[in-house]
Amino acid sequence: MEAGVRAKEERRAGARGALRTRVADYVTLTKPKVQSLLLFTTVTTMYVAGTPPISRVVLTCLGGALSAGGAGAINHYLDRDIDAMMRRTRNRPVPAGRISPRAALIYGIFLGVASFALLALTVNVLSAALALSGLLGYVLVYTLWLKRSTPQNIVIGGAAGAVPPLVAWAATTGRLSGSALYLFAIVFYWTPPHFWALSLLMSDEYRKAGVPMLPVVRGERETRIQIILYSLLLVPVTMLPVVGQLFGGIYATAALLLGGALVTLALELNRRRDRLSALRLYLFSLAYLALLFAAMVVDARV
């Protein structure tokens, strides 16, 4: 009797564990770590653009999360062959066989459709169309075309990752303006040094998988030089909102300090040429964008 009860409890525990694993795998398909920074830029941009009600902020973030999650899931489907070759990605749900490629594709398409419907019905059609453009740009332009064909993949494909500020601005104001394009440009020019720092850490894996990332095709020295150039270029780009009178002294000071730190780390990477310097630059670039957008809100409100 006791053995039978214990066996049932073990089966139930096993079923609950399997369900948790399955849910965790489907969450992994949406790339939640990548989404967190995108959603932060969405929220901060909305409070720069105006004073939206909390309900609109929540709906916009949910729609953005669905769109980014859909793009991530479709990316898992399309890149399953590459992911299986690289140590960092081979345990992802699709290459590891825990979720079928077809299920990942259907899931991604469903999330994309749900995002468009939610934003169009509860926010506005413009924000829905912009979110869809980000999904299609990431899937069709970056993943299907650029990623496997050119070392400039992240430069051009980075436009998809710069869409959230546009979505946020449209959700708040119902239109786009030059101010929204300033924020788009900042994320666009931030993307190459951020991603190339990561690619330096993963260059052997990309080479093994045949992905033409910049360190693989042009070498690590050229990659470090390009990181310096884009970091230097990013500083005046971050000053465009000040010139356009969107922000004032608080933001300008933060942008110059953060830009100076980013350039310093880029120069240090070129001097030291080690993995630790690449990791420091990569991690700081994440904090850089978050702090810069936080400074925008402080400046706009103060």
Short mmCIF file of N, CA and C in Angstrom, two decimals, residues 42-201:
data_model
loop_
_atom_site.label_atom_id
_atom_site.label_comp_id
_atom_site.label_asym_id
_atom_site.label_seq_id
_atom_site.Cartn_x
_atom_site.Cartn_y
_atom_site.Cartn_z
N THR A 42 12.36 50.34 -24.06
CA THR A 42 10.97 50.64 -24.39
C THR A 42 10.31 51.50 -23.31
N VAL A 43 10.45 51.06 -22.06
CA VAL A 43 9.82 51.79 -20.95
C VAL A 43 10.40 53.19 -20.82
N THR A 44 11.71 53.30 -20.85
CA THR A 44 12.33 54.62 -20.68
C THR A 44 11.96 55.56 -21.82
N THR A 45 11.91 55.04 -23.04
CA THR A 45 11.53 55.88 -24.18
C THR A 45 10.11 56.39 -24.02
N MET A 46 9.23 55.57 -23.52
CA MET A 46 7.83 56.00 -23.35
C MET A 46 7.73 57.17 -22.38
N TYR A 47 8.56 57.16 -21.33
CA TYR A 47 8.50 58.26 -20.37
C TYR A 47 9.32 59.48 -20.81
N VAL A 48 10.13 59.30 -21.84
CA VAL A 48 10.75 60.46 -22.48
C VAL A 48 9.75 61.12 -23.43
N ALA A 49 8.98 60.28 -24.13
CA ALA A 49 8.04 60.78 -25.13
C ALA A 49 6.81 61.44 -24.52
N GLY A 50 6.47 61.08 -23.29
CA GLY A 50 5.27 61.65 -22.67
C GLY A 50 5.03 61.07 -21.30
N THR A 51 3.76 61.11 -20.91
CA THR A 51 3.37 60.55 -19.61
C THR A 51 2.25 59.54 -19.84
N PRO A 52 2.61 58.37 -20.35
CA PRO A 52 1.59 57.37 -20.67
C PRO A 52 1.02 56.72 -19.42
N PRO A 53 -0.24 56.29 -19.46
CA PRO A 53 -0.79 55.55 -18.32
C PRO A 53 -0.09 54.21 -18.18
N ILE A 54 -0.07 53.70 -16.97
CA ILE A 54 0.60 52.43 -16.70
C ILE A 54 0.07 51.31 -17.59
N SER A 55 -1.24 51.34 -17.83
CA SER A 55 -1.84 50.28 -18.66
C SER A 55 -1.23 50.26 -20.05
N ARG A 56 -0.97 51.45 -20.62
CA ARG A 56 -0.37 51.50 -21.96
C ARG A 56 1.08 51.02 -21.94
N VAL A 57 1.80 51.37 -20.89
CA VAL A 57 3.18 50.90 -20.77
C VAL A 57 3.21 49.37 -20.69
N VAL A 58 2.33 48.81 -19.88
CA VAL A 58 2.28 47.35 -19.72
C VAL A 58 1.92 46.67 -21.03
N LEU A 59 0.92 47.19 -21.73
CA LEU A 59 0.49 46.59 -22.99
C LEU A 59 1.58 46.70 -24.06
N THR A 60 2.25 47.85 -24.09
CA THR A 60 3.33 48.02 -25.07
C THR A 60 4.48 47.07 -24.78
N CYS A 61 4.84 46.93 -23.52
CA CYS A 61 5.90 46.01 -23.15
C CYS A 61 5.51 44.56 -23.45
N LEU A 62 4.27 44.22 -23.19
CA LEU A 62 3.82 42.86 -23.48
C LEU A 62 3.86 42.60 -24.98
N GLY A 63 3.38 43.57 -25.75
CA GLY A 63 3.43 43.41 -27.20
C GLY A 63 4.86 43.31 -27.70
N GLY A 64 5.74 44.15 -27.15
CA GLY A 64 7.15 44.09 -27.54
C GLY A 64 7.80 42.77 -27.16
N ALA A 65 7.45 42.27 -25.97
CA ALA A 65 8.00 40.99 -25.52
C ALA A 65 7.54 39.84 -26.41
N LEU A 66 6.28 39.88 -26.82
CA LEU A 66 5.76 38.84 -27.72
C LEU A 66 6.47 38.89 -29.06
N SER A 67 6.68 40.10 -29.58
CA SER A 67 7.35 40.24 -30.87
C SER A 67 8.80 39.77 -30.79
N ALA A 68 9.54 40.25 -29.78
CA ALA A 68 10.93 39.83 -29.63
C ALA A 68 11.02 38.34 -29.35
N GLY A 69 10.08 37.83 -28.55
CA GLY A 69 10.06 36.40 -28.26
C GLY A 69 9.79 35.57 -29.50
N GLY A 70 8.88 36.06 -30.35
CA GLY A 70 8.60 35.36 -31.60
C GLY A 70 9.81 35.34 -32.50
N ALA A 71 10.51 36.48 -32.59
CA ALA A 71 11.72 36.53 -33.40
C ALA A 71 12.77 35.58 -32.84
N GLY A 72 12.90 35.52 -31.51
CA GLY A 72 13.86 34.62 -30.90
C GLY A 72 13.55 33.16 -31.18
N ALA A 73 12.28 32.79 -31.09
CA ALA A 73 11.90 31.40 -31.32
C ALA A 73 12.14 31.00 -32.78
N ILE A 74 11.81 31.88 -33.71
CA ILE A 74 12.07 31.57 -35.12
C ILE A 74 13.57 31.50 -35.38
N ASN A 75 14.34 32.35 -34.70
CA ASN A 75 15.80 32.29 -34.81
C ASN A 75 16.33 30.95 -34.33
N HIS A 76 15.77 30.44 -33.23
CA HIS A 76 16.17 29.11 -32.74
C HIS A 76 15.89 28.05 -33.81
N TYR A 77 14.78 28.17 -34.50
CA TYR A 77 14.42 27.22 -35.55
C TYR A 77 15.41 27.32 -36.72
N LEU A 78 15.68 28.54 -37.19
CA LEU A 78 16.53 28.73 -38.36
C LEU A 78 18.00 28.42 -38.09
N ASP A 79 18.45 28.68 -36.87
CA ASP A 79 19.87 28.51 -36.54
C ASP A 79 20.17 27.19 -35.84
N ARG A 80 19.27 26.24 -35.90
CA ARG A 80 19.45 25.00 -35.15
C ARG A 80 20.70 24.24 -35.61
N ASP A 81 21.05 24.34 -36.89
CA ASP A 81 22.25 23.65 -37.36
C ASP A 81 23.53 24.29 -36.81
N ILE A 82 23.54 25.63 -36.79
CA ILE A 82 24.69 26.34 -36.23
C ILE A 82 24.78 26.12 -34.73
N ASP A 83 23.63 26.22 -34.05
CA ASP A 83 23.61 26.06 -32.60
C ASP A 83 24.15 24.70 -32.17
N ALA A 84 23.88 23.67 -32.96
CA ALA A 84 24.32 22.32 -32.61
C ALA A 84 25.84 22.19 -32.65
N MET A 85 26.52 23.09 -33.39
CA MET A 85 27.97 23.00 -33.53
C MET A 85 28.72 23.76 -32.44
N MET A 86 28.05 24.69 -31.77
CA MET A 86 28.75 25.57 -30.83
C MET A 86 28.46 25.16 -29.39
N ARG A 87 29.51 25.16 -28.57
CA ARG A 87 29.39 24.73 -27.19
C ARG A 87 28.39 25.59 -26.41
N ARG A 88 28.39 26.90 -26.69
CA ARG A 88 27.52 27.82 -25.96
C ARG A 88 26.05 27.58 -26.24
N THR A 89 25.72 27.04 -27.42
CA THR A 89 24.32 26.95 -27.84
C THR A 89 23.80 25.53 -28.07
N ARG A 90 24.68 24.54 -27.99
CA ARG A 90 24.23 23.20 -28.39
C ARG A 90 23.22 22.59 -27.42
N ASN A 91 23.12 23.14 -26.21
CA ASN A 91 22.12 22.62 -25.27
C ASN A 91 20.81 23.39 -25.33
N ARG A 92 20.65 24.27 -26.30
CA ARG A 92 19.37 24.96 -26.47
C ARG A 92 18.29 23.94 -26.80
N PRO A 93 17.04 24.28 -26.54
CA PRO A 93 15.96 23.28 -26.65
C PRO A 93 15.86 22.58 -28.00
N VAL A 94 16.06 23.31 -29.11
CA VAL A 94 15.88 22.69 -30.43
C VAL A 94 17.06 21.79 -30.79
N PRO A 95 18.32 22.26 -30.78
CA PRO A 95 19.42 21.35 -31.13
C PRO A 95 19.57 20.19 -30.15
N ALA A 96 19.16 20.40 -28.89
CA ALA A 96 19.24 19.32 -27.90
C ALA A 96 18.11 18.30 -28.05
N GLY A 97 17.12 18.62 -28.89
CA GLY A 97 16.03 17.68 -29.16
C GLY A 97 14.88 17.72 -28.19
N ARG A 98 14.86 18.71 -27.27
CA ARG A 98 13.77 18.76 -26.31
C ARG A 98 12.51 19.40 -26.90
N ILE A 99 12.69 20.24 -27.91
CA ILE A 99 11.57 20.83 -28.62
C ILE A 99 11.82 20.64 -30.12
N SER A 100 10.82 20.22 -30.85
CA SER A 100 11.01 19.96 -32.28
C SER A 100 11.14 21.27 -33.04
N PRO A 101 11.88 21.27 -34.16
CA PRO A 101 11.98 22.48 -34.97
C PRO A 101 10.63 23.02 -35.41
N ARG A 102 9.72 22.14 -35.77
CA ARG A 102 8.39 22.57 -36.21
C ARG A 102 7.64 23.28 -35.09
N ALA A 103 7.74 22.74 -33.88
CA ALA A 103 7.06 23.36 -32.73
C ALA A 103 7.64 24.74 -32.44
N ALA A 104 8.96 24.87 -32.56
CA ALA A 104 9.60 26.17 -32.32
C ALA A 104 9.15 27.19 -33.35
N LEU A 105 9.06 26.77 -34.61
CA LEU A 105 8.63 27.68 -35.67
C LEU A 105 7.18 28.12 -35.46
N ILE A 106 6.30 27.17 -35.17
CA ILE A 106 4.89 27.50 -34.95
C ILE A 106 4.75 28.44 -33.75
N TYR A 107 5.48 28.15 -32.70
CA TYR A 107 5.46 28.99 -31.50
C TYR A 107 5.90 30.41 -31.81
N GLY A 108 6.98 30.55 -32.59
CA GLY A 108 7.47 31.88 -32.94
C GLY A 108 6.47 32.66 -33.77
N ILE A 109 5.88 31.99 -34.76
CA ILE A 109 4.88 32.66 -35.60
C ILE A 109 3.67 33.08 -34.76
N PHE A 110 3.24 32.20 -33.86
CA PHE A 110 2.10 32.52 -32.99
C PHE A 110 2.39 33.76 -32.14
N LEU A 111 3.58 33.83 -31.57
CA LEU A 111 3.93 34.98 -30.74
C LEU A 111 3.95 36.26 -31.56
N GLY A 112 4.47 36.18 -32.79
CA GLY A 112 4.50 37.36 -33.65
C GLY A 112 3.11 37.84 -34.01
N VAL A 113 2.23 36.92 -34.34
CA VAL A 113 0.84 37.28 -34.66
C VAL A 113 0.14 37.86 -33.43
N ALA A 114 0.37 37.24 -32.27
CA ALA A 114 -0.24 37.73 -31.03
C ALA A 114 0.24 39.13 -30.71
N SER A 115 1.52 39.41 -30.96
CA SER A 115 2.07 40.74 -30.71
C SER A 115 1.37 41.78 -31.58
N PHE A 116 1.26 41.50 -32.86
CA PHE A 116 0.63 42.48 -33.76
C PHE A 116 -0.82 42.73 -33.37
N ALA A 117 -1.55 41.64 -33.07
CA ALA A 117 -2.95 41.79 -32.71
C ALA A 117 -3.11 42.58 -31.42
N LEU A 118 -2.29 42.27 -30.43
CA LEU A 118 -2.39 42.96 -29.14
C LEU A 118 -2.10 44.45 -29.29
N LEU A 119 -1.00 44.79 -29.96
CA LEU A 119 -0.63 46.20 -30.10
C LEU A 119 -1.63 46.95 -30.98
N ALA A 120 -2.08 46.33 -32.06
CA ALA A 120 -3.02 46.99 -32.96
C ALA A 120 -4.36 47.25 -32.29
N LEU A 121 -4.81 46.32 -31.46
CA LEU A 121 -6.13 46.44 -30.84
C LEU A 121 -6.12 47.27 -29.56
N THR A 122 -5.01 47.28 -28.85
CA THR A 122 -5.00 47.96 -27.54
C THR A 122 -4.13 49.20 -27.49
N VAL A 123 -3.18 49.35 -28.41
CA VAL A 123 -2.28 50.52 -28.41
C VAL A 123 -2.54 51.33 -29.67
N ASN A 124 -1.88 51.02 -30.76
CA ASN A 124 -2.20 51.61 -32.06
C ASN A 124 -1.54 50.79 -33.16
N VAL A 125 -2.02 50.98 -34.37
CA VAL A 125 -1.55 50.18 -35.50
C VAL A 125 -0.09 50.50 -35.84
N LEU A 126 0.31 51.75 -35.67
CA LEU A 126 1.68 52.12 -35.99
C LEU A 126 2.68 51.36 -35.13
N SER A 127 2.43 51.30 -33.83
CA SER A 127 3.35 50.55 -32.96
C SER A 127 3.35 49.07 -33.31
N ALA A 128 2.19 48.53 -33.69
CA ALA A 128 2.11 47.13 -34.09
C ALA A 128 2.92 46.87 -35.35
N ALA A 129 2.81 47.78 -36.32
CA ALA A 129 3.54 47.62 -37.58
C ALA A 129 5.04 47.73 -37.36
N LEU A 130 5.46 48.63 -36.48
CA LEU A 130 6.89 48.78 -36.19
C LEU A 130 7.44 47.55 -35.49
N ALA A 131 6.68 47.00 -34.53
CA ALA A 131 7.13 45.78 -33.85
C ALA A 131 7.25 44.64 -34.85
N LEU A 132 6.30 44.54 -35.77
CA LEU A 132 6.36 43.49 -36.79
C LEU A 132 7.56 43.69 -37.70
N SER A 133 7.87 44.93 -38.02
CA SER A 133 9.05 45.20 -38.87
C SER A 133 10.32 44.76 -38.17
N GLY A 134 10.40 44.95 -36.84
CA GLY A 134 11.55 44.49 -36.10
C GLY A 134 11.69 42.97 -36.16
N LEU A 135 10.58 42.28 -36.00
CA LEU A 135 10.59 40.81 -36.08
C LEU A 135 11.04 40.35 -37.45
N LEU A 136 10.44 40.91 -38.49
CA LEU A 136 10.78 40.50 -39.86
C LEU A 136 12.22 40.86 -40.20
N GLY A 137 12.68 42.02 -39.72
CA GLY A 137 14.07 42.41 -39.98
C GLY A 137 15.04 41.45 -39.34
N TYR A 138 14.75 41.05 -38.11
CA TYR A 138 15.65 40.13 -37.40
C TYR A 138 15.65 38.75 -38.06
N VAL A 139 14.48 38.28 -38.45
CA VAL A 139 14.37 36.93 -39.01
C VAL A 139 14.84 36.88 -40.47
N LEU A 140 14.28 37.77 -41.30
CA LEU A 140 14.53 37.68 -42.73
C LEU A 140 15.85 38.33 -43.14
N VAL A 141 16.12 39.51 -42.60
CA VAL A 141 17.31 40.25 -43.03
C VAL A 141 18.56 39.75 -42.31
N TYR A 142 18.50 39.69 -40.97
CA TYR A 142 19.69 39.30 -40.22
C TYR A 142 19.91 37.79 -40.24
N THR A 143 18.94 37.01 -39.74
CA THR A 143 19.16 35.58 -39.55
C THR A 143 19.28 34.82 -40.88
N LEU A 144 18.34 35.05 -41.79
CA LEU A 144 18.31 34.29 -43.03
C LEU A 144 19.34 34.76 -44.05
N TRP A 145 19.61 36.06 -44.09
CA TRP A 145 20.45 36.60 -45.15
C TRP A 145 21.84 36.99 -44.65
N LEU A 146 21.91 37.99 -43.78
CA LEU A 146 23.20 38.60 -43.46
C LEU A 146 24.09 37.72 -42.60
N LYS A 147 23.54 37.04 -41.63
CA LYS A 147 24.35 36.33 -40.64
C LYS A 147 25.29 35.32 -41.28
N ARG A 148 24.83 34.68 -42.34
CA ARG A 148 25.64 33.63 -42.95
C ARG A 148 26.37 34.09 -44.21
N SER A 149 26.29 35.38 -44.53
CA SER A 149 26.85 35.82 -45.81
C SER A 149 27.87 36.95 -45.73
N THR A 150 27.89 37.74 -44.64
CA THR A 150 28.78 38.90 -44.61
C THR A 150 29.22 39.23 -43.19
N PRO A 151 30.46 39.69 -43.01
CA PRO A 151 30.90 40.09 -41.68
C PRO A 151 30.25 41.39 -41.21
N GLN A 152 29.55 42.07 -42.11
CA GLN A 152 28.81 43.27 -41.74
C GLN A 152 27.40 42.94 -41.25
N ASN A 153 27.16 41.66 -40.97
CA ASN A 153 25.82 41.21 -40.59
C ASN A 153 25.25 41.99 -39.41
N ILE A 154 26.06 42.21 -38.38
CA ILE A 154 25.54 42.85 -37.18
C ILE A 154 25.36 44.35 -37.36
N VAL A 155 26.13 44.94 -38.30
CA VAL A 155 25.99 46.38 -38.55
C VAL A 155 24.64 46.67 -39.19
N ILE A 156 24.35 45.96 -40.28
CA ILE A 156 23.08 46.18 -40.98
C ILE A 156 21.92 45.56 -40.21
N GLY A 157 22.12 44.34 -39.75
CA GLY A 157 21.04 43.65 -39.02
C GLY A 157 20.73 44.28 -37.69
N GLY A 158 21.65 45.13 -37.18
CA GLY A 158 21.41 45.78 -35.89
C GLY A 158 20.22 46.70 -35.90
N ALA A 159 19.75 47.08 -37.09
CA ALA A 159 18.57 47.95 -37.18
C ALA A 159 17.35 47.31 -36.54
N ALA A 160 17.26 45.98 -36.62
CA ALA A 160 16.11 45.29 -36.02
C ALA A 160 16.10 45.46 -34.51
N GLY A 161 17.28 45.41 -33.88
CA GLY A 161 17.37 45.57 -32.44
C GLY A 161 17.16 47.00 -31.98
N ALA A 162 17.21 47.95 -32.93
CA ALA A 162 17.02 49.36 -32.58
C ALA A 162 15.58 49.81 -32.73
N VAL A 163 14.69 48.89 -33.06
CA VAL A 163 13.28 49.24 -33.29
C VAL A 163 12.50 49.54 -32.00
N PRO A 164 12.79 48.92 -30.84
CA PRO A 164 11.97 49.17 -29.64
C PRO A 164 11.74 50.64 -29.29
N PRO A 165 12.74 51.54 -29.38
CA PRO A 165 12.43 52.95 -29.10
C PRO A 165 11.39 53.54 -30.06
N LEU A 166 11.41 53.09 -31.31
CA LEU A 166 10.41 53.55 -32.27
C LEU A 166 9.02 53.06 -31.88
N VAL A 167 8.94 51.80 -31.50
CA VAL A 167 7.66 51.24 -31.04
C VAL A 167 7.14 52.01 -29.83
N ALA A 168 8.04 52.28 -28.89
CA ALA A 168 7.66 52.98 -27.66
C ALA A 168 7.19 54.40 -27.97
N TRP A 169 7.88 55.09 -28.85
CA TRP A 169 7.50 56.47 -29.19
C TRP A 169 6.14 56.49 -29.88
N ALA A 170 5.95 55.56 -30.81
CA ALA A 170 4.66 55.49 -31.51
C ALA A 170 3.53 55.12 -30.56
N ALA A 171 3.81 54.24 -29.60
CA ALA A 171 2.79 53.83 -28.64
C ALA A 171 2.38 54.98 -27.75
N THR A 172 3.32 55.88 -27.45
CA THR A 172 3.04 56.99 -26.54
C THR A 172 2.41 58.18 -27.24
N THR A 173 2.90 58.49 -28.44
CA THR A 173 2.46 59.71 -29.13
C THR A 173 1.56 59.47 -30.32
N GLY A 174 1.52 58.22 -30.81
CA GLY A 174 0.71 57.92 -31.98
C GLY A 174 1.39 58.26 -33.29
N ARG A 175 2.65 58.68 -33.25
CA ARG A 175 3.38 59.04 -34.47
C ARG A 175 4.89 58.89 -34.21
N LEU A 176 5.66 59.08 -35.27
CA LEU A 176 7.12 59.11 -35.15
C LEU A 176 7.62 60.52 -35.39
N SER A 177 8.80 60.82 -34.86
CA SER A 177 9.38 62.14 -35.05
C SER A 177 10.89 62.01 -35.10
N GLY A 178 11.56 63.12 -35.37
CA GLY A 178 13.01 63.11 -35.38
C GLY A 178 13.59 62.69 -34.05
N SER A 179 12.92 63.02 -32.96
CA SER A 179 13.41 62.63 -31.64
C SER A 179 13.48 61.12 -31.49
N ALA A 180 12.48 60.42 -32.02
CA ALA A 180 12.49 58.96 -31.97
C ALA A 180 13.65 58.40 -32.78
N LEU A 181 13.95 59.05 -33.89
CA LEU A 181 15.05 58.58 -34.74
C LEU A 181 16.40 58.76 -34.05
N TYR A 182 16.54 59.79 -33.20
CA TYR A 182 17.77 59.94 -32.42
C TYR A 182 18.01 58.70 -31.58
N LEU A 183 16.96 58.24 -30.90
CA LEU A 183 17.11 57.09 -30.01
C LEU A 183 17.36 55.82 -30.81
N PHE A 184 16.71 55.71 -31.96
CA PHE A 184 16.98 54.58 -32.86
C PHE A 184 18.45 54.56 -33.25
N ALA A 185 18.99 55.73 -33.61
CA ALA A 185 20.38 55.82 -34.06
C ALA A 185 21.36 55.43 -32.95
N ILE A 186 21.03 55.81 -31.72
CA ILE A 186 21.91 55.47 -30.60
C ILE A 186 22.03 53.96 -30.44
N VAL A 187 20.89 53.27 -30.44
CA VAL A 187 20.93 51.81 -30.30
C VAL A 187 21.59 51.17 -31.51
N PHE A 188 21.35 51.72 -32.69
CA PHE A 188 21.93 51.19 -33.93
C PHE A 188 23.46 51.24 -33.89
N TYR A 189 24.02 52.37 -33.48
CA TYR A 189 25.48 52.51 -33.46
C TYR A 189 26.11 51.87 -32.22
N TRP A 190 25.31 51.64 -31.19
CA TRP A 190 25.81 50.92 -30.01
C TRP A 190 25.98 49.43 -30.29
N THR A 191 25.17 48.88 -31.17
CA THR A 191 25.14 47.44 -31.39
C THR A 191 26.46 46.85 -31.85
N PRO A 192 27.17 47.42 -32.86
CA PRO A 192 28.41 46.79 -33.31
C PRO A 192 29.48 46.62 -32.23
N PRO A 193 29.87 47.66 -31.50
CA PRO A 193 30.90 47.41 -30.48
C PRO A 193 30.43 46.43 -29.40
N HIS A 194 29.15 46.47 -29.07
CA HIS A 194 28.61 45.54 -28.08
C HIS A 194 28.73 44.10 -28.58
N PHE A 195 28.28 43.86 -29.79
CA PHE A 195 28.24 42.49 -30.29
C PHE A 195 29.62 42.00 -30.71
N TRP A 196 30.45 42.89 -31.24
CA TRP A 196 31.80 42.46 -31.64
C TRP A 196 32.65 42.08 -30.44
N ALA A 197 32.41 42.73 -29.29
CA ALA A 197 33.12 42.31 -28.08
C ALA A 197 32.76 40.87 -27.74
N LEU A 198 31.47 40.53 -27.88
CA LEU A 198 31.04 39.15 -27.65
C LEU A 198 31.63 38.22 -28.70
N SER A 199 31.66 38.66 -29.94
CA SER A 199 32.17 37.79 -31.01
C SER A 199 33.65 37.49 -30.84
N LEU A 200 34.41 38.40 -30.19
CA LEU A 200 35.80 38.10 -29.89
C LEU A 200 35.90 36.93 -28.91
N LEU A 201 34.97 36.89 -27.98
CA LEU A 201 34.95 35.80 -27.00
C LEU A 201 34.52 34.48 -27.64
#
